[in-house]
mmCIF file of C-alpha atoms and ligand atoms in Angstrom:
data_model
loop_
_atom_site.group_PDB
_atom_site.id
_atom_site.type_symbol
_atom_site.label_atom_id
_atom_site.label_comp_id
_atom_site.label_asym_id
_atom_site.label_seq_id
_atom_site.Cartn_x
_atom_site.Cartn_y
_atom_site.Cartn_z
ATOM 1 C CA UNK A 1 -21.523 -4.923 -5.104
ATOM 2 C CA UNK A 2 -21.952 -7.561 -2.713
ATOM 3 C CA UNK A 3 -25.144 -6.750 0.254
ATOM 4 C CA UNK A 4 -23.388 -5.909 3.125
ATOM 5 C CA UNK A 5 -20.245 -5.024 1.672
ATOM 6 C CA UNK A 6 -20.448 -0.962 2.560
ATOM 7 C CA UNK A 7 -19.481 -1.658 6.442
ATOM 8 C CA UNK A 8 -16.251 -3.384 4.635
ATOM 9 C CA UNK A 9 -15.754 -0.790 2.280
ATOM 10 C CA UNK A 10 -15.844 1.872 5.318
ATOM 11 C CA UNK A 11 -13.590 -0.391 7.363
ATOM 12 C CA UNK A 12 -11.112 -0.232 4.045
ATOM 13 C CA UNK A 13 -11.119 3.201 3.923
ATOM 14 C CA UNK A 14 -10.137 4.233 7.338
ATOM 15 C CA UNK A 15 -7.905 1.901 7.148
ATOM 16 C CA UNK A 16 -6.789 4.421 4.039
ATOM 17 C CA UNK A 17 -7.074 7.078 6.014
ATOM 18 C CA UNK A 18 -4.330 5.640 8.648
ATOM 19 C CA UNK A 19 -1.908 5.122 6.230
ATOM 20 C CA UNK A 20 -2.382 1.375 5.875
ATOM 21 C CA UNK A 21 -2.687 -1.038 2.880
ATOM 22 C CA UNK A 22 -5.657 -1.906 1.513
ATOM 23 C CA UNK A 23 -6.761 -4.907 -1.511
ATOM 24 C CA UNK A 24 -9.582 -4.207 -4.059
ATOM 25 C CA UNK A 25 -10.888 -5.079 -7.185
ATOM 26 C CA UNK A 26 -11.105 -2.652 -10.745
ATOM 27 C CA UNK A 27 -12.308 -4.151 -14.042
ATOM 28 C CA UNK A 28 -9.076 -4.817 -15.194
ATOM 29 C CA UNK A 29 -6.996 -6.297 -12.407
ATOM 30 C CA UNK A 30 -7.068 -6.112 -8.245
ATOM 31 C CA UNK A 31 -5.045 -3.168 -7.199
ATOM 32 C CA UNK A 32 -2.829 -2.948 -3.947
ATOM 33 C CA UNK A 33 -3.991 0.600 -2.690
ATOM 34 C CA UNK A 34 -2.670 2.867 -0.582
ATOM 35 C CA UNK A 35 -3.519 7.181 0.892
ATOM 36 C CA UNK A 36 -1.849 8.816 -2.633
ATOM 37 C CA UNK A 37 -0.592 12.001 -0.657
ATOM 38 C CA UNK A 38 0.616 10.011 2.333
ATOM 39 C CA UNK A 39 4.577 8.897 1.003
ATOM 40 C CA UNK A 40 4.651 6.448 4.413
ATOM 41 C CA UNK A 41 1.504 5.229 3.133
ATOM 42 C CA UNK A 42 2.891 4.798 -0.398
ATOM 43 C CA UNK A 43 6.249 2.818 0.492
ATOM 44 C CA UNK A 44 4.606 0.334 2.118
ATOM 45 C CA UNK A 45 3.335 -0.376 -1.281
ATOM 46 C CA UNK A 46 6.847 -0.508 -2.800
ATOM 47 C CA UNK A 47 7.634 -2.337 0.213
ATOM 48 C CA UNK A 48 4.933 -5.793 -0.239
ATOM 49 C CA UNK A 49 5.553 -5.707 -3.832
ATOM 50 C CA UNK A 50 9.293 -5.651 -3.471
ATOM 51 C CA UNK A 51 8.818 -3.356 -6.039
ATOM 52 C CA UNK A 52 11.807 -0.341 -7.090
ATOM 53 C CA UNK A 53 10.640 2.706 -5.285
ATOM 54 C CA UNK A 54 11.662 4.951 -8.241
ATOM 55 C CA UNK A 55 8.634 3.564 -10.402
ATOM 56 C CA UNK A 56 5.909 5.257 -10.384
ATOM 57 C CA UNK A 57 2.030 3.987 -9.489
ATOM 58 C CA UNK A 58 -1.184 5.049 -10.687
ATOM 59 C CA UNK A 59 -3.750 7.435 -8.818
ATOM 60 C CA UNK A 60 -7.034 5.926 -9.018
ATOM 61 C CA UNK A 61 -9.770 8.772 -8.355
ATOM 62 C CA UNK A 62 -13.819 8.467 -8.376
ATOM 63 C CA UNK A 63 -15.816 9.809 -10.684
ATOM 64 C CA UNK A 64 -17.215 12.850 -9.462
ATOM 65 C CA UNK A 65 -13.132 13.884 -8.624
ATOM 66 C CA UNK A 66 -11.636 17.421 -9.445
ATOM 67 C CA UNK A 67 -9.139 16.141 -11.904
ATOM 68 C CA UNK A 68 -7.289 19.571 -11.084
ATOM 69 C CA UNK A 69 -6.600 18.409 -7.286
ATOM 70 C CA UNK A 70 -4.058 15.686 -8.847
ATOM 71 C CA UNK A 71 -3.326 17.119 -12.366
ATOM 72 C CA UNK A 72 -1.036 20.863 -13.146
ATOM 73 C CA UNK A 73 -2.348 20.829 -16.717
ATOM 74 C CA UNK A 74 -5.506 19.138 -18.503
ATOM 75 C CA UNK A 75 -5.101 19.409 -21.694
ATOM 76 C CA UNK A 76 -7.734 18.933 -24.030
ATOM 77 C CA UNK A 77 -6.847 15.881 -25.290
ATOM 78 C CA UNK A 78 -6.968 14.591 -21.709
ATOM 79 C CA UNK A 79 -10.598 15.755 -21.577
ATOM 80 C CA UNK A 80 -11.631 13.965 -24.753
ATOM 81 C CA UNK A 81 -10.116 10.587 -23.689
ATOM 82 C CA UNK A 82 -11.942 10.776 -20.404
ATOM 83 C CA UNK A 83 -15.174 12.213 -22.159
ATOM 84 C CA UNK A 84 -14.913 8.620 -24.268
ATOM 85 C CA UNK A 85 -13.737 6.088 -21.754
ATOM 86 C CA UNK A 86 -13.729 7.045 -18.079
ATOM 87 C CA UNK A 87 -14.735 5.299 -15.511
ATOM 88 C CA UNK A 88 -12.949 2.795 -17.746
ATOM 89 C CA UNK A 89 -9.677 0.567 -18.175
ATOM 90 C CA UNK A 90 -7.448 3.652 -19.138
ATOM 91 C CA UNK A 91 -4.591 5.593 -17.274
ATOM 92 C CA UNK A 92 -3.873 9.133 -18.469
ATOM 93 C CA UNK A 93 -0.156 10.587 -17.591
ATOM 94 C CA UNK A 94 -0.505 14.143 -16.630
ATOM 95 C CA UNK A 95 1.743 16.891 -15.550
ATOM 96 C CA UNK A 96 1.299 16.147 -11.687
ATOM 97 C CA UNK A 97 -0.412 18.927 -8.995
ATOM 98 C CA UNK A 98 2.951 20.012 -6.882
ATOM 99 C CA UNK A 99 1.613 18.344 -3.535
ATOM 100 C CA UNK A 100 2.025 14.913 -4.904
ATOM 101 C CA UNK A 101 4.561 12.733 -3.496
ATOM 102 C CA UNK A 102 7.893 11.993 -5.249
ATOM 103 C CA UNK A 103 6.992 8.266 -3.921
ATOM 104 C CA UNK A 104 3.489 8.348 -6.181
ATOM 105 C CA UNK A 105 5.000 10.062 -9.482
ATOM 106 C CA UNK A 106 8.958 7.483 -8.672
ATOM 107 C CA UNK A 107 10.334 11.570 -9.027
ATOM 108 C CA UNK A 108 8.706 12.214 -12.387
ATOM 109 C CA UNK A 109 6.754 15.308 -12.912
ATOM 110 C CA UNK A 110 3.625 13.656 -14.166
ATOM 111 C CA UNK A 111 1.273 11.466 -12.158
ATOM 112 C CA UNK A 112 -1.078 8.360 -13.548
ATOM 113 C CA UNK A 113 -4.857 8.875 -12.899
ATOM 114 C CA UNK A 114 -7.370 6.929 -13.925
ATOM 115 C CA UNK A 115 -11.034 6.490 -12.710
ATOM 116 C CA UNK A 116 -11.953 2.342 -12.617
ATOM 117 C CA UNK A 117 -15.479 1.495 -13.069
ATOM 118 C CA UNK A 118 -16.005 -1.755 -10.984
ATOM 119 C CA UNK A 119 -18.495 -0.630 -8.372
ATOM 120 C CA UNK A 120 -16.479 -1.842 -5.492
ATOM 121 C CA UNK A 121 -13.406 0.343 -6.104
ATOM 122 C CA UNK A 122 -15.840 3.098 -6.776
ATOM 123 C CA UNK A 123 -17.487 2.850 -3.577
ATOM 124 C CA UNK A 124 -14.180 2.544 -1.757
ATOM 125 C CA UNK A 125 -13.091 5.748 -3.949
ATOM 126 C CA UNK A 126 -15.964 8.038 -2.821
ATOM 127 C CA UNK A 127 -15.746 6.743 0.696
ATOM 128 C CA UNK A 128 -12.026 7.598 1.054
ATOM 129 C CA UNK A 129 -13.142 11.010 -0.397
ATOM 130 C CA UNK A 130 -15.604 11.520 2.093
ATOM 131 C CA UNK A 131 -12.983 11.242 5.380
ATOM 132 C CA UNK A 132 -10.695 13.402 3.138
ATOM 133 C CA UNK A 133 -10.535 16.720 4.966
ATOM 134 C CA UNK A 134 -10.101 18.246 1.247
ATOM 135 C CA UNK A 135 -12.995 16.373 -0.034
ATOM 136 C CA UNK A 136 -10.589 14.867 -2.634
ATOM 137 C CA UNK A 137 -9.018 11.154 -1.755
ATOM 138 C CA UNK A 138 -6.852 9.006 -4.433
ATOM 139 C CA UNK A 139 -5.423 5.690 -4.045
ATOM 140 C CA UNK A 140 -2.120 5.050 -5.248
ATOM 141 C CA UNK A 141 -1.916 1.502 -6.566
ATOM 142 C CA UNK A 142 -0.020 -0.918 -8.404
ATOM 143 C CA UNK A 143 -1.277 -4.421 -9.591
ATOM 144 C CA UNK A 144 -1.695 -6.138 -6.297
ATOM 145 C CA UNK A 145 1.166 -8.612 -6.950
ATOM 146 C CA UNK A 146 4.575 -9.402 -6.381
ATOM 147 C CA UNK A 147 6.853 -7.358 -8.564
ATOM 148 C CA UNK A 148 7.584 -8.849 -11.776
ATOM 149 C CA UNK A 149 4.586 -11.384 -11.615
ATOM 150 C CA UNK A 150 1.362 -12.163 -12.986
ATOM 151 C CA UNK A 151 -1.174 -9.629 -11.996
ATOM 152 C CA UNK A 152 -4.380 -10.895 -9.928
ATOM 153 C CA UNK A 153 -7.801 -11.214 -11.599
ATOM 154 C CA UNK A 154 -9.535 -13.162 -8.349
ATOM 155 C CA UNK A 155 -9.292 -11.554 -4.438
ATOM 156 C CA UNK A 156 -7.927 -15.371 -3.955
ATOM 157 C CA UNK A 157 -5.241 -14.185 -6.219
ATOM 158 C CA UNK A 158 -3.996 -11.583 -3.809
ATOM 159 C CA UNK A 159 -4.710 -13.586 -0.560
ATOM 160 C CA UNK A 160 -2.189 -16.134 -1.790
ATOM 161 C CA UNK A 161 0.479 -13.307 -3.008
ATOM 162 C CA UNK A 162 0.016 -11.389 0.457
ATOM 163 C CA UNK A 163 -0.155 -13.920 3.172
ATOM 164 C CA UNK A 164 1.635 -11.853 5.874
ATOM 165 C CA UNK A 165 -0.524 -8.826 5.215
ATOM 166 C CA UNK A 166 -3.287 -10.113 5.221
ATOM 167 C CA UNK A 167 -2.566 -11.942 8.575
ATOM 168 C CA UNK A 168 -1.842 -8.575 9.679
ATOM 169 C CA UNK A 169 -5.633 -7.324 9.242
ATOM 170 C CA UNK A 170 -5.200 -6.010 5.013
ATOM 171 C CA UNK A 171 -8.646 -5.551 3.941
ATOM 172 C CA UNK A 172 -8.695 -7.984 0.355
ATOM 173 C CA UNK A 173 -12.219 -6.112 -0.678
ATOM 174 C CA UNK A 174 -14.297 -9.342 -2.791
ATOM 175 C CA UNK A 175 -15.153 -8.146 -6.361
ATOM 176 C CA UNK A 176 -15.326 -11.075 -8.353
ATOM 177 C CA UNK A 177 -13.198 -12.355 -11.314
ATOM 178 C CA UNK A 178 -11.708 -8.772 -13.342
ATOM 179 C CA UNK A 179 -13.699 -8.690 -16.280
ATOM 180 C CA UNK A 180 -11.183 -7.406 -18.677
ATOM 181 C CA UNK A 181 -8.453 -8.938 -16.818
ATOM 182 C CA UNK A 182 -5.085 -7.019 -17.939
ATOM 183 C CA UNK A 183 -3.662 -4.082 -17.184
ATOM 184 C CA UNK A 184 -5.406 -1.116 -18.064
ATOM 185 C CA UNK A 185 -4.229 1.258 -21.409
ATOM 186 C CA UNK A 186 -1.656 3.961 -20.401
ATOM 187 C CA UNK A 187 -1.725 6.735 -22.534
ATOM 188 C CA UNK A 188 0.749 9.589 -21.866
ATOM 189 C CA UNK A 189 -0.580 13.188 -22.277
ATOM 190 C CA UNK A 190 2.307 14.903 -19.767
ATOM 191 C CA UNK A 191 4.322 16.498 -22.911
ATOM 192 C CA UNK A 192 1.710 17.738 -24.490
ATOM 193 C CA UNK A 193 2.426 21.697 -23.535
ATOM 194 C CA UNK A 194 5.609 20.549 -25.001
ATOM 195 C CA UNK A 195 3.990 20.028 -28.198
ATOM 196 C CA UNK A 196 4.694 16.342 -27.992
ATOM 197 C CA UNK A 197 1.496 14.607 -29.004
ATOM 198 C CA UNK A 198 -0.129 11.320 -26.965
ATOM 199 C CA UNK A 199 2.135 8.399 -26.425
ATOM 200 C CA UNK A 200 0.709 4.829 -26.108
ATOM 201 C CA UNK A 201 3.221 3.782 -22.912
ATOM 202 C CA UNK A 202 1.090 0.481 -22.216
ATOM 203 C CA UNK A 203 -1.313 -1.406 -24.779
ATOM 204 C CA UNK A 204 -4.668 -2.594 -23.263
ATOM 205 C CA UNK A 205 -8.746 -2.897 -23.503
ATOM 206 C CA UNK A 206 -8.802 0.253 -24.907
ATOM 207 C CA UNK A 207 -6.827 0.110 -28.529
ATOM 208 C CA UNK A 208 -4.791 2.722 -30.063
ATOM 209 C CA UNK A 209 -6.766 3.000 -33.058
ATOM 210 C CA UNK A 210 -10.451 3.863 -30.657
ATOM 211 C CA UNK A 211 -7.830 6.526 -28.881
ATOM 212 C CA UNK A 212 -6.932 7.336 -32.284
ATOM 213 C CA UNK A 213 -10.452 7.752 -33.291
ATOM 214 C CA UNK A 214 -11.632 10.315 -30.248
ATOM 215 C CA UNK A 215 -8.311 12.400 -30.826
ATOM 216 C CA UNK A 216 -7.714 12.733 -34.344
ATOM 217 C CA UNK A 217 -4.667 11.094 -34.561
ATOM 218 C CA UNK A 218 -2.966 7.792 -33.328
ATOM 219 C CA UNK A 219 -0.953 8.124 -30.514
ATOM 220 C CA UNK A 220 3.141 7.899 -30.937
ATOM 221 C CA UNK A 221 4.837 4.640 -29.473
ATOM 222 C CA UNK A 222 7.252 5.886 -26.376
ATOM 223 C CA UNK A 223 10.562 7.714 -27.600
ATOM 224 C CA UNK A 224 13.587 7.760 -25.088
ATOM 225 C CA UNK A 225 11.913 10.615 -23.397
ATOM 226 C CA UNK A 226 8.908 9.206 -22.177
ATOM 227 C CA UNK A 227 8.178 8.928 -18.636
ATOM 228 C CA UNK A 228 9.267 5.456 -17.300
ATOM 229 C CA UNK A 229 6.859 2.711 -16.724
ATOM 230 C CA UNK A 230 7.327 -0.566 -15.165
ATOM 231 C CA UNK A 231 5.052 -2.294 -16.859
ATOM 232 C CA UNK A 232 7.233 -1.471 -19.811
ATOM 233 C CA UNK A 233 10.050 -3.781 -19.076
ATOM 234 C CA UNK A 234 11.220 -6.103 -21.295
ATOM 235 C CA UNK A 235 10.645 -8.637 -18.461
ATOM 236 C CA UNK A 236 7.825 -8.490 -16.712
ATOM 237 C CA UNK A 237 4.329 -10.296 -16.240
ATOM 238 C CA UNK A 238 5.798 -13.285 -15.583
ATOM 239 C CA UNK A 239 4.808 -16.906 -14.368
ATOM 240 C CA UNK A 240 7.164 -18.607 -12.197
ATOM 241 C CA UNK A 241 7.207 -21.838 -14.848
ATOM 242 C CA UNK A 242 9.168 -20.618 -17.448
ATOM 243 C CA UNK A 243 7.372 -19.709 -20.559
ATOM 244 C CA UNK A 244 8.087 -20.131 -24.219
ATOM 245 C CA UNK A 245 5.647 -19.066 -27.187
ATOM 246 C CA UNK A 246 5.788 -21.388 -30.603
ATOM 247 C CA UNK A 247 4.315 -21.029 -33.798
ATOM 248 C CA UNK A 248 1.757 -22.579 -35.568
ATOM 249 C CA UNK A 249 4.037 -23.817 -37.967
ATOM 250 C CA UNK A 250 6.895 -25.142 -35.445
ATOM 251 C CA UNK A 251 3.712 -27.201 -34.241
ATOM 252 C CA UNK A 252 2.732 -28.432 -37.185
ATOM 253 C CA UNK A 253 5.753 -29.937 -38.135
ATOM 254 C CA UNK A 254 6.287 -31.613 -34.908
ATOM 255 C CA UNK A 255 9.211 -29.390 -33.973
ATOM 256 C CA UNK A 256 7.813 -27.946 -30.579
ATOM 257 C CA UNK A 257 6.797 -32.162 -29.501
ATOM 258 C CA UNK A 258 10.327 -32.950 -29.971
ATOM 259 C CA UNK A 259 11.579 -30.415 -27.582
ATOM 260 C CA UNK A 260 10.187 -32.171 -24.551
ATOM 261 C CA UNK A 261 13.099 -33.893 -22.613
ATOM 262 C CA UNK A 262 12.220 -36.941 -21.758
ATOM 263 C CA UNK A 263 10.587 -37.578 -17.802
ATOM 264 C CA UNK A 264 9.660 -33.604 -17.999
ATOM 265 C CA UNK A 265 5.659 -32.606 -18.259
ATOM 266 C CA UNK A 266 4.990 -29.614 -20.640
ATOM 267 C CA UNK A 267 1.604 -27.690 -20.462
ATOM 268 C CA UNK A 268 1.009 -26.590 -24.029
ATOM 269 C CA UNK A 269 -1.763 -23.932 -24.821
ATOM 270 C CA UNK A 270 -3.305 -24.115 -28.600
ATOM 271 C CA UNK A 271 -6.566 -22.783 -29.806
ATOM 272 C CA UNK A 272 -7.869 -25.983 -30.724
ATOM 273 C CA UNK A 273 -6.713 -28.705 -28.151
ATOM 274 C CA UNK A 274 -9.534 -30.877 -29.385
ATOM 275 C CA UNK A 275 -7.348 -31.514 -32.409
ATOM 276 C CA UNK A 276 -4.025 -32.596 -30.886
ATOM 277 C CA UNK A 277 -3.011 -35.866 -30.894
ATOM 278 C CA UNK A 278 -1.816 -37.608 -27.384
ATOM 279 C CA UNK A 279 1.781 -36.779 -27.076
ATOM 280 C CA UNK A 280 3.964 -38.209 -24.117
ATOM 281 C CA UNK A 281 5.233 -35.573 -22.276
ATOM 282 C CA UNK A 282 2.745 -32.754 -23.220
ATOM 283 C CA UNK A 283 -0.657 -31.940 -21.459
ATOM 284 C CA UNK A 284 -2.696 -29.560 -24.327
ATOM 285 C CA UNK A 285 -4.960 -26.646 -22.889
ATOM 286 C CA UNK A 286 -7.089 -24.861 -25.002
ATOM 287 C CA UNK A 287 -7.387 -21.255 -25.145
ATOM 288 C CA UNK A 288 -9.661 -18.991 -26.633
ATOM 289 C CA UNK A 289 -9.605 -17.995 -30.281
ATOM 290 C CA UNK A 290 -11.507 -14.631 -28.948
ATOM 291 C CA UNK A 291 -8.991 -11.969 -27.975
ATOM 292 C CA UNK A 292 -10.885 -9.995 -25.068
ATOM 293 C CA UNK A 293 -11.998 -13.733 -23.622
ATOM 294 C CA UNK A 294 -8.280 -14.643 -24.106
ATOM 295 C CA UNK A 295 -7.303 -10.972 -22.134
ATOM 296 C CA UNK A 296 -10.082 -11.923 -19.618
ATOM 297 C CA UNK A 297 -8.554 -15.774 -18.894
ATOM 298 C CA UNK A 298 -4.916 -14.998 -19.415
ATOM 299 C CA UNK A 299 -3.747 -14.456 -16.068
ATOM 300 C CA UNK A 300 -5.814 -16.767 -13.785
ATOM 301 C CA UNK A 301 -5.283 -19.545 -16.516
ATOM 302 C CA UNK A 302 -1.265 -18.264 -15.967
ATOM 303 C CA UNK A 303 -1.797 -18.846 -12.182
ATOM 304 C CA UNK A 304 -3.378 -21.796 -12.203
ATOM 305 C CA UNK A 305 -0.865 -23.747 -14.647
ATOM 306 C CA UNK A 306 1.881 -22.635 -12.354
ATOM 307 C CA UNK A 307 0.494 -24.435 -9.374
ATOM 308 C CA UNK A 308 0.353 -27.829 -11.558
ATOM 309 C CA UNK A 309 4.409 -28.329 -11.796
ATOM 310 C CA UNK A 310 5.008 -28.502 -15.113
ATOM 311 C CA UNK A 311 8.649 -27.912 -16.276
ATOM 312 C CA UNK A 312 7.583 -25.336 -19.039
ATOM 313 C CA UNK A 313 4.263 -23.561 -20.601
ATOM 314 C CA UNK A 314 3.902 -23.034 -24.279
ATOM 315 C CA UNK A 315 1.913 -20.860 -25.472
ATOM 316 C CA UNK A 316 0.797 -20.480 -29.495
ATOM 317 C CA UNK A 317 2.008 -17.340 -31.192
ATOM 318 C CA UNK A 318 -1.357 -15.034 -31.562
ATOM 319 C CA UNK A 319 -2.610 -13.572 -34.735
ATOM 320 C CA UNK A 320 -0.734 -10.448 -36.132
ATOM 321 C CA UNK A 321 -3.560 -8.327 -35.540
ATOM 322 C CA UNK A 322 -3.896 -5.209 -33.934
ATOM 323 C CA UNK A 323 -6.825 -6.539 -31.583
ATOM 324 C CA UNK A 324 -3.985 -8.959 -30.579
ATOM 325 C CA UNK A 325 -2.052 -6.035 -29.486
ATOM 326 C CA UNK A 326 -2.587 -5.816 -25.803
ATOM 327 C CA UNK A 327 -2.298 -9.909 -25.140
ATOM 328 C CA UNK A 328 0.664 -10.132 -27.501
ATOM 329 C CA UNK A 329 2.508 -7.458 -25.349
ATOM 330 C CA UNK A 330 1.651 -9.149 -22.238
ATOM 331 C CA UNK A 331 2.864 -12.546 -23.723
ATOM 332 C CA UNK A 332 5.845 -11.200 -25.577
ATOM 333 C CA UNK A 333 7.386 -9.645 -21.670
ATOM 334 C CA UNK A 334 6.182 -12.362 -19.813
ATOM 335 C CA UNK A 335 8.471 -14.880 -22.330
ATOM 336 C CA UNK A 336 11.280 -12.435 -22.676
ATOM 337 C CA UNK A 337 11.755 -13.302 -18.775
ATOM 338 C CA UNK A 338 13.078 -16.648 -19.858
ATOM 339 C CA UNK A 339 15.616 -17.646 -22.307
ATOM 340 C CA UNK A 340 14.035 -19.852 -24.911
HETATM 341 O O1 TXA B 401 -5.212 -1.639 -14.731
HETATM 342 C C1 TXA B 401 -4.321 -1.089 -14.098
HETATM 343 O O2 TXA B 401 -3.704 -0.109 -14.517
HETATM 344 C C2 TXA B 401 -4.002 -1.674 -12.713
HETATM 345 C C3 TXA B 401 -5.183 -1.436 -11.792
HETATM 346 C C4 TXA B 401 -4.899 -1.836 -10.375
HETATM 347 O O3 TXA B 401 -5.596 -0.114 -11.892
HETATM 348 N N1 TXA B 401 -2.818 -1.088 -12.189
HETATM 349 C C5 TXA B 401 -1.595 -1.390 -12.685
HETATM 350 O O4 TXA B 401 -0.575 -0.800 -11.969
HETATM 351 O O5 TXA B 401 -1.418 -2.086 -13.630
HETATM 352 P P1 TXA B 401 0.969 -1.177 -12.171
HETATM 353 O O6 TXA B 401 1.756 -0.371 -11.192
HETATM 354 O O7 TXA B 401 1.145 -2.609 -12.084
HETATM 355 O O8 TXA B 401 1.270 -0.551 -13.523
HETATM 356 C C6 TXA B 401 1.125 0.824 -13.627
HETATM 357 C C7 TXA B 401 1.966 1.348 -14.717
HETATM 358 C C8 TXA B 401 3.409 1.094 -14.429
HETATM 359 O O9 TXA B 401 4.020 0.597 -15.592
HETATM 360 C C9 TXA B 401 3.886 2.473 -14.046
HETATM 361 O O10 TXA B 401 5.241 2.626 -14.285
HETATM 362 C C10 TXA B 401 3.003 3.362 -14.900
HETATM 363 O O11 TXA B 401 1.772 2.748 -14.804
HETATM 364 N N2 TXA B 401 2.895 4.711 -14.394
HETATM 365 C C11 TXA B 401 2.267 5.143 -13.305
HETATM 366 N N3 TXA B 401 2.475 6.471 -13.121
HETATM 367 C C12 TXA B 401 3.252 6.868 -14.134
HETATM 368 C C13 TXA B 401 3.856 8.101 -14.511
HETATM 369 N N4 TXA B 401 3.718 9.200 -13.806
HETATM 370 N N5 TXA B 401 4.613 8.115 -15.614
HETATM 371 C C14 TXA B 401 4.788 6.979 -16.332
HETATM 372 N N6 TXA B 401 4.272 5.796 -16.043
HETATM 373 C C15 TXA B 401 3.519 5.738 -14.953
HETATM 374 MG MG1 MG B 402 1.752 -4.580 -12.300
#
């Protein structure tokens, strides 16, 4: 934590407290928070984002939080994940407590909870807490972006995507770059009375096989029963430049070069730029061969090749390999938003 940051953290969470918006950085991406038991509170949320009010958003709690203030049912399972990986980049969906607003849970009967570790949103956490009558404060809070976009990984991020909010006094609390910089893992434990066993809604950080390891068993991909998530959608994480993904092999046979029409500028992302030969029409960006530095750039790299007006970005296909998983997903929706 920045010095000097704890009279901005107070003035964030009275702002909380009113009902109003507030900006602040986890580990995995900058979340647009708002008073999780205040449903005024939580549609101005739905409201910047332009986001459908029937999906749900996560609860983010501190760590010292009674888990049974937000949750019906903990199930053991749940206690075992968050025994392994809390404060951490993972999102447990549990039956939700009955006082929690249709406009947190998008009328499910489960709620999202998970407990970030970046220090900032901790701080804000336990100092929303604190003016809590209760003693117990969450933030309900989406990726602080535009519905549908790339999520932020910088504060300048969400100053750009919020420009009338933050002219309107929305604290953007500074926490540096994200250091994981995706979404976090959602793992779904709300069925389990039901005997249904964990469901992996939303790949991340934290890989199905480790949540594998601490239950037992590897969790089940969603079935047509599984509580909704937005970050599911076949379209979603997008840039605004329409992007394609091409494999290794339509590169090395020149296929992907010839696609370039001619007077347009293509930005095209390989692991070894170095090695390209100058082709008219193509700028080459190299990415990393490293998937949790790849995870980490992603999204700013995203953002910033958006702002450069190119007609297209092309990304290479990543490895088939489950510690792929969590980029792959995030590249496979964000090209499923265009048609190739
Ligand atoms: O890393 C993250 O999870 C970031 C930071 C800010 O914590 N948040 C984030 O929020 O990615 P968002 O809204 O962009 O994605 C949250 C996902 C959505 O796909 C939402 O549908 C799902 O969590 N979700 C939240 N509550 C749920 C519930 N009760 N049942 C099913 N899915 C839920
Ligand atoms: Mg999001």
């Amino acid at each position: 934590m920045q010095q000097g940051q704890e009279q901005e953290i107070l003035r964030a969470a009275t702002r909380l407290l009113h009902g109003e918006l507030v900006a602040f950085p986890t580990e995995t991406v900058y979340g647009l928070g708002a008073d999780a038991e205040n449903p005024q509170a939580v549609a101005k949320i739905y409201q910047a984002k332009g986001r459908p009010s029937n999906h749900p958003v996560i609860v983010h709690v501190a760590p010292d939080a009674d888990l049974s203030y937000w949750a019906r049912d903990i199930p053991e399972e749940a206690r075992q994940l968050i025994k392994a990986f809390w404060p951490g980049p993972l999102t447990l969906i549990l039956p939700r407590a009955s006082h929690i607003p249709d406009a947190v849970s998008g009328g499910q009967s489960s709620v999202g909870i998970r407990c970030p570790s970046h220090p900032v949103a901790q701080a804000l956490l336990r100092q929303f807490a604190r003016l809590k009558p209760s003693g117990q404060g969450g933030v309900a809070a989406p990726s602080a972006n535009k519905f549908g976009q790339v999520s932020p990984t910088l504060a300048e991020h969400v100053i750009s995507e919020f420009p009338e909010e933050v002219a309107k006094g929305m604290p953007v609390l500074q926490g540096g770059a994200a250091n994981i910089g995706i979404e976090s893992t959602i793992v779904d434990l709300s069925r389990i009375g039901q005997g249904v066993g964990a469901v992996l809604l939303r790949p991340g950080h934290i890989s199905a096989s480790q949540i594998g390891q601490v239950l037992g068993y590897t969790p089940q991909l969603p079935d047509s029963h599984a509580p909704r998530a937005s970050g599911t959608l076949k379209a979603h994480y997008a840039p605004r430049t329409p992007l394609m993904l091409f494999s290794s092999q339509e590169l090395a046979e020149g296929k992907l070069q010839h696609r370039v029409p001619a007077g347009q500028k293509w930005a095209v992302c390989v692991f070894d730029a170095g090695q390209q030969p100058h082709t008219e029409g193509i700028d080459w960006f190299e990415v990393s061969n490293e998937p949790v530095q790849y995870a980490h750039d992603l999204y700013a790299f995203l953002r910033r090749v958006d702002q450069l007006g190119y007609q297209r970005i092309c990304i290479q296909s990543l490895p088939e390999d489950h510690r792929w998983e969590a980029v792959n997903d995030r590249l496979q929706r964000a090209a499923a938003a265009f048609p190739r």
